[in-house]
Amino acid sequence: MTVTWEESGWERVAPGVGRCRLPGWDCTAGLVVGADAVLLVDTGSGLGEGARLRTEAQALTGRRVTHLALTHPHFDHVLGAAAFAGAEVFGAVGIDTALSGRGREELRADALRHGLDRRVAEEAVDALVRPRHAVCGEWTLDLGGGRQVLLANVGSGHTAYDLAVLVPGDPEVVFCGDLVEESGEPQAGPDAVPSHWPAALDRLLELGGEDARYVPGHGAVVDAAFVRAQRDALAARFGVSQ
């Protein structure tokens, strides 16, 4: 038996498209429902959180999650991925660098530095799922019933491996990952590429247009004007030519 978005605590953003804000780091997870397949955008900060998302998604859709899109390789967005056995996993080309070898150890250290429980962090990193499909440019997913989703490698910014998800419809919805943040100033860690960040936001705006709903990696859903203002603020902050 399926439940409504409201009953599950998720926010309906557009027909067949929703999101929830996870506790702790206010991280967004998104859900896109097609007739034949279900896409989850980001997976939370551990296997327990991923399992919760899996259960809620199945209650909402009546089906299992078949596809995962990882917007970037930070712990609060990727460490739940192993909870989705059998799902096809997508990420920006090169994301394997951040999810294997030394990158994996840096991911573990970053999770601990931000206060994730050590047992949760180690369990999730040990089970870490790397994307099978690397997106260079754009990749269209057909979820069935006329529902197509565009995965777009919009270029580096918040990290070197930022992936956006465009869901056509009325309204169009763009899942931005942490290229856009509403609940605080965009975070630029040591893996950020500030000189390219404004251009990545220009690409987001080209994808969605003026009437789209933009879903940030943290915070409330915003409009094009908010994304444009954040783009200009980042350009000023990092001394990038307008």
Tab-separated table of C-alpha atoms in Angstrom:
chain	number	residue	atom	x	y	z
A	1	MET	CA	0.000	0.000	0.000
A	2	THR	CA	1.432	3.364	-1.016
A	3	VAL	CA	1.277	6.575	1.020
A	4	THR	CA	1.089	10.223	0.004
A	5	TRP	CA	4.080	12.589	0.027
A	6	GLU	CA	2.588	14.403	3.010
A	7	GLU	CA	1.957	11.208	4.991
A	8	SER	CA	5.567	10.176	4.499
A	9	GLY	CA	7.046	13.541	5.489
A	10	TRP	CA	8.300	14.244	1.962
A	11	GLU	CA	7.687	17.465	0.045
A	12	ARG	CA	5.991	17.146	-3.346
A	13	VAL	CA	7.873	19.432	-5.726
A	14	ALA	CA	6.058	18.513	-8.965
A	15	PRO	CA	3.892	15.603	-10.149
A	16	GLY	CA	5.855	12.420	-9.441
A	17	VAL	CA	8.788	14.394	-8.014
A	18	GLY	CA	9.550	14.912	-4.333
A	19	ARG	CA	12.282	15.581	-1.838
A	20	CYS	CA	12.980	15.262	1.863
A	21	ARG	CA	15.368	17.093	4.156
A	22	LEU	CA	17.374	14.652	6.228
A	23	PRO	CA	18.188	15.396	9.878
A	24	GLY	CA	21.659	16.307	11.043
A	25	TRP	CA	23.081	18.151	8.062
A	26	ASP	CA	19.783	19.186	6.416
A	27	CYS	CA	20.818	17.244	3.329
A	28	THR	CA	18.312	16.818	0.495
A	29	ALA	CA	17.319	13.483	-1.008
A	30	GLY	CA	15.156	13.572	-4.118
A	31	LEU	CA	12.790	11.051	-5.688
A	32	VAL	CA	11.573	10.860	-9.293
A	33	VAL	CA	8.882	8.324	-10.140
A	34	GLY	CA	8.316	6.851	-13.594
A	35	ALA	CA	5.979	4.104	-14.768
A	36	ASP	CA	8.774	1.527	-14.885
A	37	ALA	CA	11.593	2.855	-12.721
A	38	VAL	CA	12.333	5.017	-9.680
A	39	LEU	CA	15.297	7.385	-9.326
A	40	LEU	CA	16.695	8.529	-5.987
A	41	VAL	CA	18.934	11.607	-5.947
A	42	ASP	CA	21.539	11.252	-3.165
A	43	THR	CA	21.406	8.670	-0.414
A	44	GLY	CA	22.142	10.171	2.990
A	45	SER	CA	25.045	9.853	5.396
A	46	GLY	CA	25.077	6.172	6.346
A	47	LEU	CA	23.586	2.744	5.745
A	48	GLY	CA	20.824	3.323	8.286
A	49	GLU	CA	19.792	6.568	6.629
A	50	GLY	CA	19.965	4.906	3.222
A	51	ALA	CA	17.758	2.066	4.453
A	52	ARG	CA	15.238	4.588	5.750
A	53	LEU	CA	15.156	6.307	2.356
A	54	ARG	CA	14.749	2.935	0.628
A	55	THR	CA	11.787	2.038	2.838
A	56	GLU	CA	10.122	5.427	2.420
A	57	ALA	CA	10.623	5.408	-1.342
A	58	GLN	CA	9.025	1.986	-1.614
A	59	ALA	CA	6.088	3.109	0.529
A	60	LEU	CA	5.613	6.141	-1.729
A	61	THR	CA	5.921	4.349	-5.048
A	62	GLY	CA	5.063	0.719	-4.381
A	63	ARG	CA	8.347	-0.248	-6.073
A	64	ARG	CA	12.018	-0.432	-5.240
A	65	VAL	CA	14.496	2.271	-6.197
A	66	THR	CA	16.113	1.222	-9.480
A	67	HIS	CA	18.472	4.151	-10.155
A	68	LEU	CA	20.681	6.372	-7.976
A	69	ALA	CA	22.184	9.721	-8.973
A	70	LEU	CA	24.990	10.986	-6.730
A	71	THR	CA	25.302	14.761	-7.093
A	72	HIS	CA	28.826	14.888	-5.629
A	73	PRO	CA	31.129	12.769	-3.439
A	74	HIS	CA	30.534	14.160	0.058
A	75	PHE	CA	29.683	11.834	2.924
A	76	ASP	CA	26.201	13.213	3.650
A	77	HIS	CA	25.152	12.542	0.038
A	78	VAL	CA	26.781	9.181	-0.788
A	79	LEU	CA	27.281	6.993	2.291
A	80	GLY	CA	23.782	5.493	2.135
A	81	ALA	CA	24.245	4.144	-1.395
A	82	ALA	CA	25.083	0.572	-0.356
A	83	ALA	CA	21.547	0.230	1.075
A	84	PHE	CA	20.185	0.078	-2.503
A	85	ALA	CA	21.257	-3.340	-3.735
A	86	GLY	CA	20.887	-3.771	-7.463
A	87	ALA	CA	20.316	-0.091	-8.266
A	88	GLU	CA	22.105	1.444	-11.243
A	89	VAL	CA	24.375	4.182	-9.846
A	90	PHE	CA	25.321	7.346	-11.769
A	91	GLY	CA	27.842	10.078	-10.997
A	92	ALA	CA	29.917	12.674	-12.798
A	93	VAL	CA	32.901	11.302	-14.691
A	94	GLY	CA	35.909	11.073	-12.380
A	95	ILE	CA	33.909	10.637	-9.170
A	96	ASP	CA	35.635	7.262	-8.664
A	97	THR	CA	38.738	9.231	-7.735
A	98	ALA	CA	36.957	10.575	-4.657
A	99	LEU	CA	35.351	7.247	-3.740
A	100	SER	CA	38.351	4.931	-3.889
A	101	GLY	CA	41.861	4.678	-2.508
A	102	ARG	CA	43.046	7.835	-0.791
A	103	GLY	CA	39.759	9.525	-1.655
A	104	ARG	CA	37.894	6.947	0.409
A	105	GLU	CA	40.063	7.657	3.444
A	106	GLU	CA	39.520	11.395	3.004
A	107	LEU	CA	35.780	10.747	2.841
A	108	ARG	CA	35.927	8.807	6.111
A	109	ALA	CA	37.973	11.544	7.785
A	110	ASP	CA	35.583	14.242	6.573
A	111	ALA	CA	32.579	12.334	7.947
A	112	LEU	CA	34.251	11.994	11.345
A	113	ARG	CA	35.337	15.634	11.331
A	114	HIS	CA	31.707	16.667	10.828
A	115	GLY	CA	30.540	14.521	13.730
A	116	LEU	CA	29.263	11.335	12.112
A	117	ASP	CA	29.423	8.411	14.517
A	118	ARG	CA	32.655	6.473	13.951
A	119	ARG	CA	30.934	3.082	13.677
A	120	VAL	CA	28.404	4.451	11.188
A	121	ALA	CA	31.136	6.112	9.142
A	122	GLU	CA	33.395	3.077	9.016
A	123	GLU	CA	30.565	0.681	8.176
A	124	ALA	CA	29.354	2.914	5.349
A	125	VAL	CA	32.811	3.621	3.902
A	126	ASP	CA	33.673	-0.085	3.958
A	127	ALA	CA	30.478	-0.823	1.977
A	128	LEU	CA	30.835	2.212	-0.287
A	129	VAL	CA	29.206	1.904	-3.707
A	130	ARG	CA	30.914	3.597	-6.627
A	131	PRO	CA	28.923	4.693	-9.680
A	132	ARG	CA	28.794	2.182	-12.493
A	133	HIS	CA	27.831	4.889	-14.982
A	134	ALA	CA	30.036	7.972	-15.415
A	135	VAL	CA	28.288	10.996	-16.889
A	136	CYS	CA	30.357	13.162	-19.212
A	137	GLY	CA	28.116	15.827	-20.690
A	138	GLU	CA	24.502	14.660	-20.503
A	139	TRP	CA	22.771	11.308	-20.020
A	140	THR	CA	19.027	10.763	-20.490
A	141	LEU	CA	17.286	8.194	-18.297
A	142	ASP	CA	13.927	6.820	-19.431
A	143	LEU	CA	11.904	5.932	-16.321
A	144	GLY	CA	8.848	4.882	-18.330
A	145	GLY	CA	5.436	6.375	-18.936
A	146	GLY	CA	6.899	9.359	-20.764
A	147	ARG	CA	9.089	10.317	-17.800
A	148	GLN	CA	12.617	11.136	-18.905
A	149	VAL	CA	15.277	12.602	-16.648
A	150	LEU	CA	18.434	14.380	-17.766
A	151	LEU	CA	21.633	13.855	-15.786
A	152	ALA	CA	23.990	16.736	-16.538
A	153	ASN	CA	27.667	17.046	-15.712
A	154	VAL	CA	27.582	20.826	-15.311
A	155	GLY	CA	31.277	21.208	-14.556
A	156	SER	CA	33.181	21.573	-11.333
A	157	GLY	CA	32.301	24.025	-8.592
A	158	HIS	CA	31.375	22.753	-5.138
A	159	THR	CA	33.563	19.751	-6.004
A	160	ALA	CA	35.344	18.559	-9.117
A	161	TYR	CA	32.506	16.095	-9.766
A	162	ASP	CA	29.162	17.915	-9.641
A	163	LEU	CA	26.108	16.315	-11.246
A	164	ALA	CA	22.712	17.999	-11.687
A	165	VAL	CA	19.406	16.257	-12.349
A	166	LEU	CA	16.795	17.916	-14.577
A	167	VAL	CA	13.237	16.593	-14.472
A	168	PRO	CA	11.174	18.037	-17.356
A	169	GLY	CA	7.546	18.833	-16.625
A	170	ASP	CA	5.298	21.585	-15.372
A	171	PRO	CA	7.132	22.894	-13.480
A	172	GLU	CA	10.572	21.675	-14.427
A	173	VAL	CA	12.664	20.620	-11.436
A	174	VAL	CA	16.453	20.826	-11.111
A	175	PHE	CA	18.226	18.940	-8.319
A	176	CYS	CA	21.362	21.036	-7.820
A	177	GLY	CA	23.346	19.183	-5.185
A	178	ASP	CA	25.520	21.528	-3.145
A	179	LEU	CA	26.167	23.823	-6.087
A	180	VAL	CA	23.220	25.647	-4.515
A	181	GLU	CA	22.527	25.958	-0.787
A	182	GLU	CA	19.635	27.815	0.789
A	183	SER	CA	20.004	27.148	4.508
A	184	GLY	CA	23.482	28.649	4.715
A	185	GLU	CA	26.318	30.078	2.661
A	186	PRO	CA	27.605	27.617	0.031
A	187	GLN	CA	30.455	25.618	1.511
A	188	ALA	CA	33.782	25.700	-0.303
A	189	GLY	CA	36.070	23.031	1.109
A	190	PRO	CA	39.511	21.985	-0.078
A	191	ASP	CA	37.980	20.018	-2.972
A	192	ALA	CA	35.987	22.988	-4.329
A	193	VAL	CA	36.862	24.615	-7.650
A	194	PRO	CA	35.780	28.229	-7.010
A	195	SER	CA	36.952	29.604	-10.351
A	196	HIS	CA	34.480	27.329	-12.180
A	197	TRP	CA	31.554	27.524	-9.740
A	198	PRO	CA	29.721	30.530	-11.274
A	199	ALA	CA	29.863	28.899	-14.719
A	200	ALA	CA	28.328	25.721	-13.286
A	201	LEU	CA	25.431	27.795	-11.948
A	202	ASP	CA	25.041	29.441	-15.348
A	203	ARG	CA	24.672	25.933	-16.761
A	204	LEU	CA	22.026	25.073	-14.138
A	205	LEU	CA	20.054	28.146	-15.146
A	206	GLU	CA	20.327	27.217	-18.818
A	207	LEU	CA	19.003	23.736	-18.037
A	208	GLY	CA	16.055	24.798	-15.920
A	209	GLY	CA	15.143	28.223	-17.188
A	210	GLU	CA	13.264	30.972	-15.412
A	211	ASP	CA	10.231	28.962	-14.300
A	212	ALA	CA	11.943	25.862	-12.908
A	213	ARG	CA	12.024	24.885	-9.252
A	214	TYR	CA	15.608	24.492	-8.064
A	215	VAL	CA	16.212	21.987	-5.255
A	216	PRO	CA	19.415	22.792	-3.347
A	217	GLY	CA	21.596	20.275	-1.587
A	218	HIS	CA	20.652	21.923	1.716
A	219	GLY	CA	17.630	24.093	2.444
A	220	ALA	CA	14.305	25.060	0.907
A	221	VAL	CA	13.387	24.866	-2.779
A	222	VAL	CA	14.314	28.104	-4.582
A	223	ASP	CA	13.696	29.876	-7.884
A	224	ALA	CA	15.937	31.067	-10.709
A	225	ALA	CA	16.371	34.491	-9.139
A	226	PHE	CA	17.848	32.897	-6.008
A	227	VAL	CA	20.280	30.796	-8.065
A	228	ARG	CA	21.324	33.847	-10.071
A	229	ALA	CA	21.910	35.893	-6.906
A	230	GLN	CA	23.962	33.082	-5.403
A	231	ARG	CA	25.951	32.820	-8.627
A	232	ASP	CA	26.785	36.540	-8.462
A	233	ALA	CA	27.675	36.314	-4.763
A	234	LEU	CA	30.037	33.397	-5.433
A	235	ALA	CA	31.668	35.273	-8.317
A	236	ALA	CA	32.272	38.243	-6.024
A	237	ARG	CA	33.430	36.069	-3.137
A	238	PHE	CA	36.027	34.250	-5.237
A	239	GLY	CA	36.991	37.111	-7.553
A	240	VAL	CA	35.657	35.440	-10.682
A	241	SER	CA	35.055	37.742	-13.615
A	242	GLN	CA	31.348	38.371	-14.288
